[in-house]
CSV table of N, CA and C in Angstrom, one decimal:
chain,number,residue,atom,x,y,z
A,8,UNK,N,0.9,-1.2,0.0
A,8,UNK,CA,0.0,0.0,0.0
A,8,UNK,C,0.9,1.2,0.0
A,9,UNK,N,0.4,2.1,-0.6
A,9,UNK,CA,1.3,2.9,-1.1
A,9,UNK,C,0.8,4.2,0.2
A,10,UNK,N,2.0,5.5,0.9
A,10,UNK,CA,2.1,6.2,2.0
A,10,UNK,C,1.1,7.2,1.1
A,11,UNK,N,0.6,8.0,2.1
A,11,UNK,CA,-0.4,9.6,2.1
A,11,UNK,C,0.5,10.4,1.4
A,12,UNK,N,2.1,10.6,1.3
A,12,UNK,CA,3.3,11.4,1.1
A,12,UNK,C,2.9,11.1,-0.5
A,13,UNK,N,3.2,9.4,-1.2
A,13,UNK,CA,3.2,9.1,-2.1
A,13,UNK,C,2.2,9.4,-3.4
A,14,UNK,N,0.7,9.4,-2.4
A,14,UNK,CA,-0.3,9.3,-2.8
A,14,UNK,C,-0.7,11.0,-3.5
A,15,UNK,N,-0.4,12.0,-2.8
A,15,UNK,CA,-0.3,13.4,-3.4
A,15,UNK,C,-0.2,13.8,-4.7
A,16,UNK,N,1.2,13.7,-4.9
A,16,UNK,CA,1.6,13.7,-6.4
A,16,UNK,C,0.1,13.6,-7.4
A,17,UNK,N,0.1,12.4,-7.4
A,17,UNK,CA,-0.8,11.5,-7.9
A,17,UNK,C,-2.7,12.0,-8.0
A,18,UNK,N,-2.8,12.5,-6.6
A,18,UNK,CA,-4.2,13.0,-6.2
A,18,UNK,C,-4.3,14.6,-7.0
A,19,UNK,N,-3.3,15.2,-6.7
A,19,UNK,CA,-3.0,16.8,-7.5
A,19,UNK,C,-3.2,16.8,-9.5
A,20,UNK,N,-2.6,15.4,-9.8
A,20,UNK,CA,-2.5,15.2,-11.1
A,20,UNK,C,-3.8,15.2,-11.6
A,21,UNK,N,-4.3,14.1,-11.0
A,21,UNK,CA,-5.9,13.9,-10.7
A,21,UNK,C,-6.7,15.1,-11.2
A,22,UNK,N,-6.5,15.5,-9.9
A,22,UNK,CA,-8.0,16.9,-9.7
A,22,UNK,C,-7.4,17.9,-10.8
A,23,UNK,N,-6.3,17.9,-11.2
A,23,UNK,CA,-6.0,19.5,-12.1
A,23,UNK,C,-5.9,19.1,-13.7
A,24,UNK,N,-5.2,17.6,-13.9
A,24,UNK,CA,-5.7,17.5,-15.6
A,24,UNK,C,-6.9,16.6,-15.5
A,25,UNK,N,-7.6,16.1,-14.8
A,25,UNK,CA,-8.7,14.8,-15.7
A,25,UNK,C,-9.9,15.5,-16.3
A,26,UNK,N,-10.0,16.5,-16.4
A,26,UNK,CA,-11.2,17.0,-17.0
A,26,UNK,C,-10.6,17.7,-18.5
A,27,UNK,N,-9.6,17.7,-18.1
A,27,UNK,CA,-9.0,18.1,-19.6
A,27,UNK,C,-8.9,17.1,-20.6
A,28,UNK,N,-7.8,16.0,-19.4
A,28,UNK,CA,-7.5,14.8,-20.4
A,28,UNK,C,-8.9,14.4,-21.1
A,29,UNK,N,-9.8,14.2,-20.1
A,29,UNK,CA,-11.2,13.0,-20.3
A,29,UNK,C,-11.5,14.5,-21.8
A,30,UNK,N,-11.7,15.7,-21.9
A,30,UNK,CA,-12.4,16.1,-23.3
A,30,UNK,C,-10.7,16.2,-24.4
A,31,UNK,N,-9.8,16.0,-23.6
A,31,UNK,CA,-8.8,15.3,-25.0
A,31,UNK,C,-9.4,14.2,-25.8
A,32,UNK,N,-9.9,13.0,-25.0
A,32,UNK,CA,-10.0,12.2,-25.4
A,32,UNK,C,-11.4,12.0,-25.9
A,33,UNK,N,-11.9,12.5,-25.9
A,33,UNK,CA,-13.5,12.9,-26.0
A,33,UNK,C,-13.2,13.7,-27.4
A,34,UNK,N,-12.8,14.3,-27.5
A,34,UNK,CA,-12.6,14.9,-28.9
A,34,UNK,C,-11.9,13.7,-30.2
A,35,UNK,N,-10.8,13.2,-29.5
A,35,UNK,CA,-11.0,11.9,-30.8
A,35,UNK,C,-11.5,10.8,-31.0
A,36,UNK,N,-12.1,10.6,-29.7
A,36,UNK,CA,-13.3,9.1,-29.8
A,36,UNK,C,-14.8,9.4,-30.1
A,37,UNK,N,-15.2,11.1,-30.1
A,37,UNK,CA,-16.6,11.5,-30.2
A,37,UNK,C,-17.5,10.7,-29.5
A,38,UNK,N,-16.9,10.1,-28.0
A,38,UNK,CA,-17.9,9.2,-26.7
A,38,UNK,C,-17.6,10.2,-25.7
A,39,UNK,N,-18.5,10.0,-24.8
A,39,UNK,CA,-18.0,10.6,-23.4
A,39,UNK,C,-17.7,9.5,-22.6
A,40,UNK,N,-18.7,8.4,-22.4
A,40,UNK,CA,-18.4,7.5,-22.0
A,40,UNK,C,-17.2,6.6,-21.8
A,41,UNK,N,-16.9,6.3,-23.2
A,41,UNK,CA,-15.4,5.8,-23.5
A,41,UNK,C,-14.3,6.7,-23.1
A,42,UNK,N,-14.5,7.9,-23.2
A,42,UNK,CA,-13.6,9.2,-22.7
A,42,UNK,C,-13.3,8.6,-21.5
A,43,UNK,N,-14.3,8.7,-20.4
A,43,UNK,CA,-14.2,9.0,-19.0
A,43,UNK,C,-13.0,7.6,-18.8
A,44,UNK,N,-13.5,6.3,-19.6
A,44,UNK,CA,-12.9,4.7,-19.1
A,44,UNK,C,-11.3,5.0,-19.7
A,45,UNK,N,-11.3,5.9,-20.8
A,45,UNK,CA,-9.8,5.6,-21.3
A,45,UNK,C,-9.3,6.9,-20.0
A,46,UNK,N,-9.9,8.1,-20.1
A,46,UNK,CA,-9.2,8.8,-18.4
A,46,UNK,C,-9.0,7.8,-17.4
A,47,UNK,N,-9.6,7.1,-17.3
A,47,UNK,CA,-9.6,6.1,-16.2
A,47,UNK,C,-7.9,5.3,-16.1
A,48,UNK,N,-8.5,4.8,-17.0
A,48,UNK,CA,-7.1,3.9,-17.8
A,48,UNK,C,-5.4,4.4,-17.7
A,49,UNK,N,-5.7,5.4,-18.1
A,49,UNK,CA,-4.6,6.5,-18.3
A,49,UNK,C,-4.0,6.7,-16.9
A,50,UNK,N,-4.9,7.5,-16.2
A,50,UNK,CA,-4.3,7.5,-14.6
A,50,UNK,C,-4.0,6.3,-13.8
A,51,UNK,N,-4.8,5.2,-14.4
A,51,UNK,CA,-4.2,3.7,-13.7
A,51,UNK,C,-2.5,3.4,-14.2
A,52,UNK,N,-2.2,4.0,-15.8
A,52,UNK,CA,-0.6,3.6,-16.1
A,52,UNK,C,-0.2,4.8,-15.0
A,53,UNK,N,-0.5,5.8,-14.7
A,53,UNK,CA,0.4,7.1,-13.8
A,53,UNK,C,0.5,6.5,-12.5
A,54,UNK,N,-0.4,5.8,-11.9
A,54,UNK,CA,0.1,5.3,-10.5
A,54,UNK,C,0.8,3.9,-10.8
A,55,UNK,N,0.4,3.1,-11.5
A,55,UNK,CA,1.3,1.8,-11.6
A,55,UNK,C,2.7,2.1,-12.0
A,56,UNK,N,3.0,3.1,-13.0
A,56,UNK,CA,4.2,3.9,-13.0
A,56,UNK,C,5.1,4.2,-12.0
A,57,UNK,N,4.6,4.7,-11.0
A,57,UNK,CA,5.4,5.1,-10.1
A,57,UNK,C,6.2,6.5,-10.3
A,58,UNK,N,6.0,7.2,-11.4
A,58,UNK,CA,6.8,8.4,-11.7
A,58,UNK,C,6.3,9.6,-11.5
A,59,UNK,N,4.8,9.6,-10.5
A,59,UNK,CA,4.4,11.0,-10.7
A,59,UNK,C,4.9,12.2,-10.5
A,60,UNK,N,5.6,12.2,-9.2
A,60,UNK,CA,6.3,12.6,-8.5
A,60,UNK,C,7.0,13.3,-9.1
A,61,UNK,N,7.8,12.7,-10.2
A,61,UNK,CA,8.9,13.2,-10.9
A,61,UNK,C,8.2,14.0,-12.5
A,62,UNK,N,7.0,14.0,-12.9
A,62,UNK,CA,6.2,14.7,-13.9
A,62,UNK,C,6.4,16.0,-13.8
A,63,UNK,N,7.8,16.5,-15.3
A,63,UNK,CA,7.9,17.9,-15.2
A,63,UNK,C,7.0,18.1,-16.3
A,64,UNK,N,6.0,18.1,-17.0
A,64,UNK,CA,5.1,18.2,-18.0
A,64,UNK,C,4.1,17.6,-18.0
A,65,UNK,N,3.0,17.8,-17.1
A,65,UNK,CA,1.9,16.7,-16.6
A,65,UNK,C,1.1,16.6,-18.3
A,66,UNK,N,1.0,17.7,-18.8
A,66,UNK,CA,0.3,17.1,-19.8
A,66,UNK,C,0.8,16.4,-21.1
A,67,UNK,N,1.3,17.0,-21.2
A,67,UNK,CA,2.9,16.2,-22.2
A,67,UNK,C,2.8,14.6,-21.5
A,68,UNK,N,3.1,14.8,-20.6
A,68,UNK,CA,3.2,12.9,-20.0
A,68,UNK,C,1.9,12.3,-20.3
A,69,UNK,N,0.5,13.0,-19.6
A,69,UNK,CA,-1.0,12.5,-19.7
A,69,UNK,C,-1.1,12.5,-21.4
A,70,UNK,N,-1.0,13.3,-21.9
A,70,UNK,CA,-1.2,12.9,-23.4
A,70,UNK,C,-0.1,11.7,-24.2
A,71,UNK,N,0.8,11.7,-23.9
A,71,UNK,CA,1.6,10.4,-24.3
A,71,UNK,C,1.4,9.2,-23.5
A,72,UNK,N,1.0,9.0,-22.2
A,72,UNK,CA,0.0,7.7,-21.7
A,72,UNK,C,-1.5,7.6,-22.3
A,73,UNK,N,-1.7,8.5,-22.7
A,73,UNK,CA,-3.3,8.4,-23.2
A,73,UNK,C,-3.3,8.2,-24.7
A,74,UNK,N,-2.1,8.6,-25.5
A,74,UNK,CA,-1.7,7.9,-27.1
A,74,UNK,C,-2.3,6.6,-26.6
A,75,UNK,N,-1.2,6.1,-26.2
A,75,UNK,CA,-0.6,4.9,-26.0
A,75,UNK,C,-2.1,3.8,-25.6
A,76,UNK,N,-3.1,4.8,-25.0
A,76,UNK,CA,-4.2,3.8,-23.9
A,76,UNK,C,-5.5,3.7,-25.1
A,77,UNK,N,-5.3,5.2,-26.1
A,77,UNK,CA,-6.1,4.8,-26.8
A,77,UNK,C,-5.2,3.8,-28.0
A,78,UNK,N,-4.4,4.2,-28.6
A,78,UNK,CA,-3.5,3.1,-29.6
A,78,UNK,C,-4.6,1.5,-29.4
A,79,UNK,N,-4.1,1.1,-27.5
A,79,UNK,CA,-4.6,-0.3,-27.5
A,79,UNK,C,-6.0,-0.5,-27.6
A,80,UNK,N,-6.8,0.9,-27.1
A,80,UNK,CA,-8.4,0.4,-27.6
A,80,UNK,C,-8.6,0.3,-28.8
A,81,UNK,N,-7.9,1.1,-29.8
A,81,UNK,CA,-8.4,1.1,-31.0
A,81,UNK,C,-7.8,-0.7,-31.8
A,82,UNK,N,-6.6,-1.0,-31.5
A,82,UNK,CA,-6.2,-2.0,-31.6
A,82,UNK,C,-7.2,-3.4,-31.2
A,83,UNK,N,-7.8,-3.5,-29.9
A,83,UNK,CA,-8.7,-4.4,-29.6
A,83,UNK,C,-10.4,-4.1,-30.5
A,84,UNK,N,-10.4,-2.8,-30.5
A,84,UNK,CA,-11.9,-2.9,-31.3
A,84,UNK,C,-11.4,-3.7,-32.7
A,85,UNK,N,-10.4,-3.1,-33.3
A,85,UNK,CA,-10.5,-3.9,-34.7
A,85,UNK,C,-9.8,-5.4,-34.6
A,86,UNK,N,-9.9,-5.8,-33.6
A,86,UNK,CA,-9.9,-7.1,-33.5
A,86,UNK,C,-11.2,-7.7,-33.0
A,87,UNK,N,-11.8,-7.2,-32.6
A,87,UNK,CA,-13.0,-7.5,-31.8
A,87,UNK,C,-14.0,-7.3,-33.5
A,88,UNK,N,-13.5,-6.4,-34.0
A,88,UNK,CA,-14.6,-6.2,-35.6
A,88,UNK,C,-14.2,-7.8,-36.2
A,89,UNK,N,-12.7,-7.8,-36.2
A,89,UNK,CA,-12.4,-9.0,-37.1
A,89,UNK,C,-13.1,-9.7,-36.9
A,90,UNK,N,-13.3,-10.4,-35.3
A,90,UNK,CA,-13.9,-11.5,-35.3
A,90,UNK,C,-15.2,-11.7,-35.6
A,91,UNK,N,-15.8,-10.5,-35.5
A,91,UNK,CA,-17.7,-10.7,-35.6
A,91,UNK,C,-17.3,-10.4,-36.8
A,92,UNK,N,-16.6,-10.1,-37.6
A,92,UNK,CA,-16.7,-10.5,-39.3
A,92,UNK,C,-16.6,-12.1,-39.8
A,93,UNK,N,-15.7,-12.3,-39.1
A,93,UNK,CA,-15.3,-13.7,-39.1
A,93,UNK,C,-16.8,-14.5,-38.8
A,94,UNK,N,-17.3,-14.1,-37.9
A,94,UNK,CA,-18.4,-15.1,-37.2
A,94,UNK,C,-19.7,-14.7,-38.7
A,95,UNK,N,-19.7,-13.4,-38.6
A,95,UNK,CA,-20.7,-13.4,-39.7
A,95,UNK,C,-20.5,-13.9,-40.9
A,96,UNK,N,-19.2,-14.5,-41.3
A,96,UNK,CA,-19.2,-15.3,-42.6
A,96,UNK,C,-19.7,-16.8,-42.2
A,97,UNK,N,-19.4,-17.0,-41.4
A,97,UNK,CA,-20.1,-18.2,-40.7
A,97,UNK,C,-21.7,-18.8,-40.8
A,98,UNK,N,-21.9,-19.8,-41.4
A,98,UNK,CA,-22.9,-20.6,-41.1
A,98,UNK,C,-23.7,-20.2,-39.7
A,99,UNK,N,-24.9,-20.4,-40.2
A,99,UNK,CA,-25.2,-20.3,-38.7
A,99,UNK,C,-25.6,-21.4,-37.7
A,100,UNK,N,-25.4,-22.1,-38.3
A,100,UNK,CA,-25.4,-23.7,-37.6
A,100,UNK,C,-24.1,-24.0,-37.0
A,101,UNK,N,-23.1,-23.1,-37.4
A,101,UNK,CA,-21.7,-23.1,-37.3
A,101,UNK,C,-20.9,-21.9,-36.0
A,102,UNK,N,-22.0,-21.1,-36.1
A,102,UNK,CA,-21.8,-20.1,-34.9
A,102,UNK,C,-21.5,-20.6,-33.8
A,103,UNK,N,-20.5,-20.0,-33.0
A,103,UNK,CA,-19.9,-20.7,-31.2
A,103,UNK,C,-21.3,-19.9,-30.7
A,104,UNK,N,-21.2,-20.6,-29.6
A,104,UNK,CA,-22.1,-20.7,-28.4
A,104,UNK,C,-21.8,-19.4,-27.7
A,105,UNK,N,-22.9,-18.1,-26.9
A,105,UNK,CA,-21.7,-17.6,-26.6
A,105,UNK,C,-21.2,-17.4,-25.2
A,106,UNK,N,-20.7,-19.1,-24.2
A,106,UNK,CA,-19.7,-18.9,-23.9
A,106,UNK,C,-18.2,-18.9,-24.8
A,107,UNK,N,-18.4,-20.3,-26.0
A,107,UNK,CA,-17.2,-20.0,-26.7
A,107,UNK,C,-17.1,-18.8,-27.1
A,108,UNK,N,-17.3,-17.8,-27.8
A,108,UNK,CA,-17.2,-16.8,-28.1
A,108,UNK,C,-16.7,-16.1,-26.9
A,109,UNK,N,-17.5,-15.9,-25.7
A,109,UNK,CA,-16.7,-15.6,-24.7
A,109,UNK,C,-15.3,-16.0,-24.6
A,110,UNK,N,-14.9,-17.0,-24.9
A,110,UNK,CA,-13.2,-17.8,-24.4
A,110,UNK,C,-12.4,-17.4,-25.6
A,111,UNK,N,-13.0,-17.4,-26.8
A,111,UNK,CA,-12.5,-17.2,-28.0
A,111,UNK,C,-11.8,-15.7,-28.1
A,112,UNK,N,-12.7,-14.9,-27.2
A,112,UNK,CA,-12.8,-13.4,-27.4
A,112,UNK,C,-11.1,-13.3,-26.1
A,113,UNK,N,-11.9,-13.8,-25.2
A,113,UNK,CA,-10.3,-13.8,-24.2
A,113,UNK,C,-9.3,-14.1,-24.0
A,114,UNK,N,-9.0,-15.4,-25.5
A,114,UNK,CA,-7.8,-15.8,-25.5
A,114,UNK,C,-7.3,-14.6,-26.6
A,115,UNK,N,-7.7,-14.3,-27.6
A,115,UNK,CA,-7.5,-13.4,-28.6
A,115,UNK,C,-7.0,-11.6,-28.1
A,116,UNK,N,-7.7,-11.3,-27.0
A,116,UNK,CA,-7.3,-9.9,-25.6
A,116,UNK,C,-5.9,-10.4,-25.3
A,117,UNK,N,-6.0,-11.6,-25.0
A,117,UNK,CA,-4.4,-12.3,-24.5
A,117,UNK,C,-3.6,-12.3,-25.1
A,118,UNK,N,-3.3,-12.8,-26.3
A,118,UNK,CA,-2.7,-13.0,-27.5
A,118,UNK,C,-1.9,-11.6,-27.6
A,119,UNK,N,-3.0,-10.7,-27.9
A,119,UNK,CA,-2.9,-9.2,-28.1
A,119,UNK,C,-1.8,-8.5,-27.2
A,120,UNK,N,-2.2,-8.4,-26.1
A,120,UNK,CA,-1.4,-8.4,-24.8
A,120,UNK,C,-0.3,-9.1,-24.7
A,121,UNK,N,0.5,-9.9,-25.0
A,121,UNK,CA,1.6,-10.9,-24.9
A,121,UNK,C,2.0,-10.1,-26.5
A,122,UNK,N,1.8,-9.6,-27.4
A,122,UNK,CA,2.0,-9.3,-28.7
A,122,UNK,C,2.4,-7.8,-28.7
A,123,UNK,N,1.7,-7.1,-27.8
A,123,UNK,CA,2.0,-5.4,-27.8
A,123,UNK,C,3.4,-5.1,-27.6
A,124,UNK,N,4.5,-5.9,-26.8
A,124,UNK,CA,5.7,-5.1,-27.0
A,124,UNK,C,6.4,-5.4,-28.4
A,125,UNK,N,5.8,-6.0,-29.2
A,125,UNK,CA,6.8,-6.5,-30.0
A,125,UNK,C,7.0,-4.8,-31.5
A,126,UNK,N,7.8,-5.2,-31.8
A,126,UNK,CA,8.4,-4.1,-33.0
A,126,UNK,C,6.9,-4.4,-34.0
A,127,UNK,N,6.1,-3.4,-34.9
A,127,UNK,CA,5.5,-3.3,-35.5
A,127,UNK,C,5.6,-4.9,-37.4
A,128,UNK,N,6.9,-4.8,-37.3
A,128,UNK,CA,7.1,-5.9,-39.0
A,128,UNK,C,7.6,-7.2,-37.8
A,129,UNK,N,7.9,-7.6,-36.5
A,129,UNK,CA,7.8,-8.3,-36.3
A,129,UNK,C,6.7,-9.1,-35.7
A,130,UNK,N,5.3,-8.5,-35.3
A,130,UNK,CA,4.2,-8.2,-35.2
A,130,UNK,C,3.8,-9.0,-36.2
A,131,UNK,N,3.6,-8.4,-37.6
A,131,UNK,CA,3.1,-8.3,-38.7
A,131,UNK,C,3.4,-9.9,-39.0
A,132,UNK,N,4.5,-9.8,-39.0
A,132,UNK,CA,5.8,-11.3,-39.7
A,132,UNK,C,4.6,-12.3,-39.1
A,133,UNK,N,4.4,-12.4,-37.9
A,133,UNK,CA,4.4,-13.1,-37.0
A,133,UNK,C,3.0,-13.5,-36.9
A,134,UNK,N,2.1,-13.0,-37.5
A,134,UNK,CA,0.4,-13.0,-37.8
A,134,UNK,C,0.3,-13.4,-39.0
A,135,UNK,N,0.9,-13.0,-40.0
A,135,UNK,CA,1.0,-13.7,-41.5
A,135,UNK,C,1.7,-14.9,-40.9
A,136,UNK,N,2.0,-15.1,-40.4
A,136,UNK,CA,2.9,-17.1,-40.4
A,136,UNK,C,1.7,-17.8,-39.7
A,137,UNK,N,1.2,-17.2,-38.5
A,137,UNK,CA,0.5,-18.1,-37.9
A,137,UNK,C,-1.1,-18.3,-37.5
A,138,UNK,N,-1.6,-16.6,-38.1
A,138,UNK,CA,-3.2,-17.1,-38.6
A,138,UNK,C,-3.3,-17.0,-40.1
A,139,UNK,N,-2.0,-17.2,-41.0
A,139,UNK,CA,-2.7,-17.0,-42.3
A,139,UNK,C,-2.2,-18.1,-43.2
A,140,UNK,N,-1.1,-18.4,-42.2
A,140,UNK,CA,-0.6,-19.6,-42.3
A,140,UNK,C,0.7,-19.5,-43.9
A,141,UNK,N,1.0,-18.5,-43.7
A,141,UNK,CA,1.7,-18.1,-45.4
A,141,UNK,C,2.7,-18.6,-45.0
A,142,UNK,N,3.5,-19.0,-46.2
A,142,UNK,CA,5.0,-19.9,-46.2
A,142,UNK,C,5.9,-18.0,-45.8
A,143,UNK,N,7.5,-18.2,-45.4
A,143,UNK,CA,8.2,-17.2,-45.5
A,143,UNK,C,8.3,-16.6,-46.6
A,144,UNK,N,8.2,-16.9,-47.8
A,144,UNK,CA,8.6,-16.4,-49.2
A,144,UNK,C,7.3,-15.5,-49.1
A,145,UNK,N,6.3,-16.2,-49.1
A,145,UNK,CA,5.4,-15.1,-49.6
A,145,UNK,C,5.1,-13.3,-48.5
A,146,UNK,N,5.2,-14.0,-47.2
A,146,UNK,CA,5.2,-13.0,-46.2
A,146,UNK,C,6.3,-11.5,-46.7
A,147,UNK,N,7.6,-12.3,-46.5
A,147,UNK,CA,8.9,-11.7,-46.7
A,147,UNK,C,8.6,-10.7,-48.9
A,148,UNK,N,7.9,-11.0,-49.6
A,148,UNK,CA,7.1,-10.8,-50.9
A,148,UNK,C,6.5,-9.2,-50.4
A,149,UNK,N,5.2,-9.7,-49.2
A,149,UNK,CA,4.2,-9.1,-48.6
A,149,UNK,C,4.7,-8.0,-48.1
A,150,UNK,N,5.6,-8.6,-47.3
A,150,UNK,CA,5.9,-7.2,-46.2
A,150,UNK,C,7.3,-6.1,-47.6
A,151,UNK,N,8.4,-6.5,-48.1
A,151,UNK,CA,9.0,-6.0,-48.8
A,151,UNK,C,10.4,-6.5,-48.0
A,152,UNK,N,10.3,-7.4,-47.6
A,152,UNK,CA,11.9,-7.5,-46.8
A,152,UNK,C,12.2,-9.0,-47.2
A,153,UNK,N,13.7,-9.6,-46.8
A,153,UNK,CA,14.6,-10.8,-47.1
A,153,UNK,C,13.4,-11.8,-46.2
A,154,UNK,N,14.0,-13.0,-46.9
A,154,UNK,CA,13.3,-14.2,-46.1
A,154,UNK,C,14.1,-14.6,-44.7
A,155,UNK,N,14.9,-13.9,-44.8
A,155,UNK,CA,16.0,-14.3,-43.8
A,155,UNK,C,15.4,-13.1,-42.4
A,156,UNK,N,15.0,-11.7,-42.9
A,156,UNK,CA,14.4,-11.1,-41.9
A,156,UNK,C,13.4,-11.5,-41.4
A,157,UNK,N,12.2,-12.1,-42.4
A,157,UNK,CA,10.7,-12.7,-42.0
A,157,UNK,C,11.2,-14.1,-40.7
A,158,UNK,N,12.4,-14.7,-41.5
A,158,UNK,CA,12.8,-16.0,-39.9
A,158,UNK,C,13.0,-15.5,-38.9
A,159,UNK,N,13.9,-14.1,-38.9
A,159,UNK,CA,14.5,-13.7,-37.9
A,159,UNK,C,13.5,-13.4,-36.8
A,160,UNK,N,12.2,-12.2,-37.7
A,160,UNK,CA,11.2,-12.2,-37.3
A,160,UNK,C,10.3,-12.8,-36.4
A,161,UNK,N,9.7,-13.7,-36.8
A,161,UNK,CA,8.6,-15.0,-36.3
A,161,UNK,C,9.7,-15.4,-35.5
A,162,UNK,N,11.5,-15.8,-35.4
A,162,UNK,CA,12.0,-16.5,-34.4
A,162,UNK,C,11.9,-15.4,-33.1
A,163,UNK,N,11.7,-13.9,-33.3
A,163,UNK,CA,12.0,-13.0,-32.0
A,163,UNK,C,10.4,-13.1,-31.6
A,164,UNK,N,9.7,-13.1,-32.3
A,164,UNK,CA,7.9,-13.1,-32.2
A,164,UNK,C,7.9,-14.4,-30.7
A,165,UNK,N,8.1,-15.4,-31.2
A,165,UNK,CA,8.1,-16.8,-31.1
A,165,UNK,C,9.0,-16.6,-29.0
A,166,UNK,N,10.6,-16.4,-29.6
A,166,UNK,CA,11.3,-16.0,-28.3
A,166,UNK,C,10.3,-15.3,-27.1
A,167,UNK,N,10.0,-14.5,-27.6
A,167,UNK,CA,9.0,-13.3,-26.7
A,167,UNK,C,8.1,-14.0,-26.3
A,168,UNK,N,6.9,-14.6,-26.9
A,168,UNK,CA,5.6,-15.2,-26.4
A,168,UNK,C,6.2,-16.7,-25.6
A,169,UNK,N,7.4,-17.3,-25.8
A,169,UNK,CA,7.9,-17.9,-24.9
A,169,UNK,C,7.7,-17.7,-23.2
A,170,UNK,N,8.7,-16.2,-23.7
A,170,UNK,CA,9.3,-15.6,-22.2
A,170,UNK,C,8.4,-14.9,-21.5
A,171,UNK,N,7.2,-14.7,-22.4
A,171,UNK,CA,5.6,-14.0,-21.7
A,171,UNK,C,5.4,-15.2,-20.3
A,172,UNK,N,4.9,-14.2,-19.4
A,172,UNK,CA,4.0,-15.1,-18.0
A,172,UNK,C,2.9,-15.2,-18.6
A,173,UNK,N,2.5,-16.2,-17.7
A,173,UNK,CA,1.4,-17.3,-18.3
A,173,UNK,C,0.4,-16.5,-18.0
A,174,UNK,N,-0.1,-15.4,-16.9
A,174,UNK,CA,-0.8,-14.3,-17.3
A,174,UNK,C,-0.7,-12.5,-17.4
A,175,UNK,N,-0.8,-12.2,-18.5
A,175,UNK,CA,-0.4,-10.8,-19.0
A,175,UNK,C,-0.9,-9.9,-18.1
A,176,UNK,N,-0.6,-8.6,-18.0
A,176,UNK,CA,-1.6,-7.7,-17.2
A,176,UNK,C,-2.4,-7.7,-17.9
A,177,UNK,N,-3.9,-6.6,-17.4
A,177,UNK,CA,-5.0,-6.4,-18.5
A,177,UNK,C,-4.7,-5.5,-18.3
């Protein structure tokens, strides 16, 4: 538990940008709602951080954790679109149940999560090999790079989701 000394920083940040942040963010998502959960979000990386203390540009910092908090929402919706595209090509005798869809949906947030630190073409490499199932030639074709980079790739992809804990933060 973190001391009353510690907690200040943090509570000042609070009360003097969140109304700003929350209509930063309100201005590129046109929600309020979503606003207020990605504010939310945003102040949850400033205390897990541990750096408030040391914030010589509170908003300079709140807007580059708040890139970063919307980046992953936008990243999960269009994964979340994929799939209900996916499902809507689907039979409907063929449709998961929806607890599967529930489990389907959570391992896929996981996936994601164990996938976010990686370099953007090792990312990429790494999704063409193993939901699309493409040989290296064609990827390494796709992306514009050696087949020797696309190995290197999917081998650092691969290293990493190794060295991932078995559960990610949310």
């Amino acid at each position: 538990m973190s001391s009353p000394a510690a907690a200040a920083p943090i509570d000042a940040l609070y009360r003097e940008h969140r109304d700003w942040l929350q209509g930063w963010l309100r201005r590129r998502l046109g929600d309020g709602h979503t606003a207020a959960d990605l504010t939310q979000d945003t102040f949850v990386r400033v205390i897990t951080g541990g750096q408030a203390q040391a914030i010589r540009e509170p908003r300079a910092y709140l807007t580059t954790l708040a890139q970063r908090v919307l980046y992953n929402f936008w990243r999960r919706r269009e994964l979340e679109h994929a799939w209900l595209d996916a499902l809507a090509a689907q039979p409907e005798a063929l449709a998961p149940s929806p607890e599967a869809y529930a489990l389907v949906r959570e391992a896929i947030e996981t996936l994601d999560r164990w996938l976010d630190g990686l370099p953007p073409k090792v990312r990429e490499a790494f999704l063409l090999r193993q939901l699309e199932g493409l040989p290296h030639g064609e990827i390494a074709a796709r992306m514009g790079v050696s087949i020797t980079s696309v190995e290197r790739y999917v081998k650092q992809a691969i290293v990493h989701l190794y060295t991932c804990p078995a559960q990610p933060d949310a």
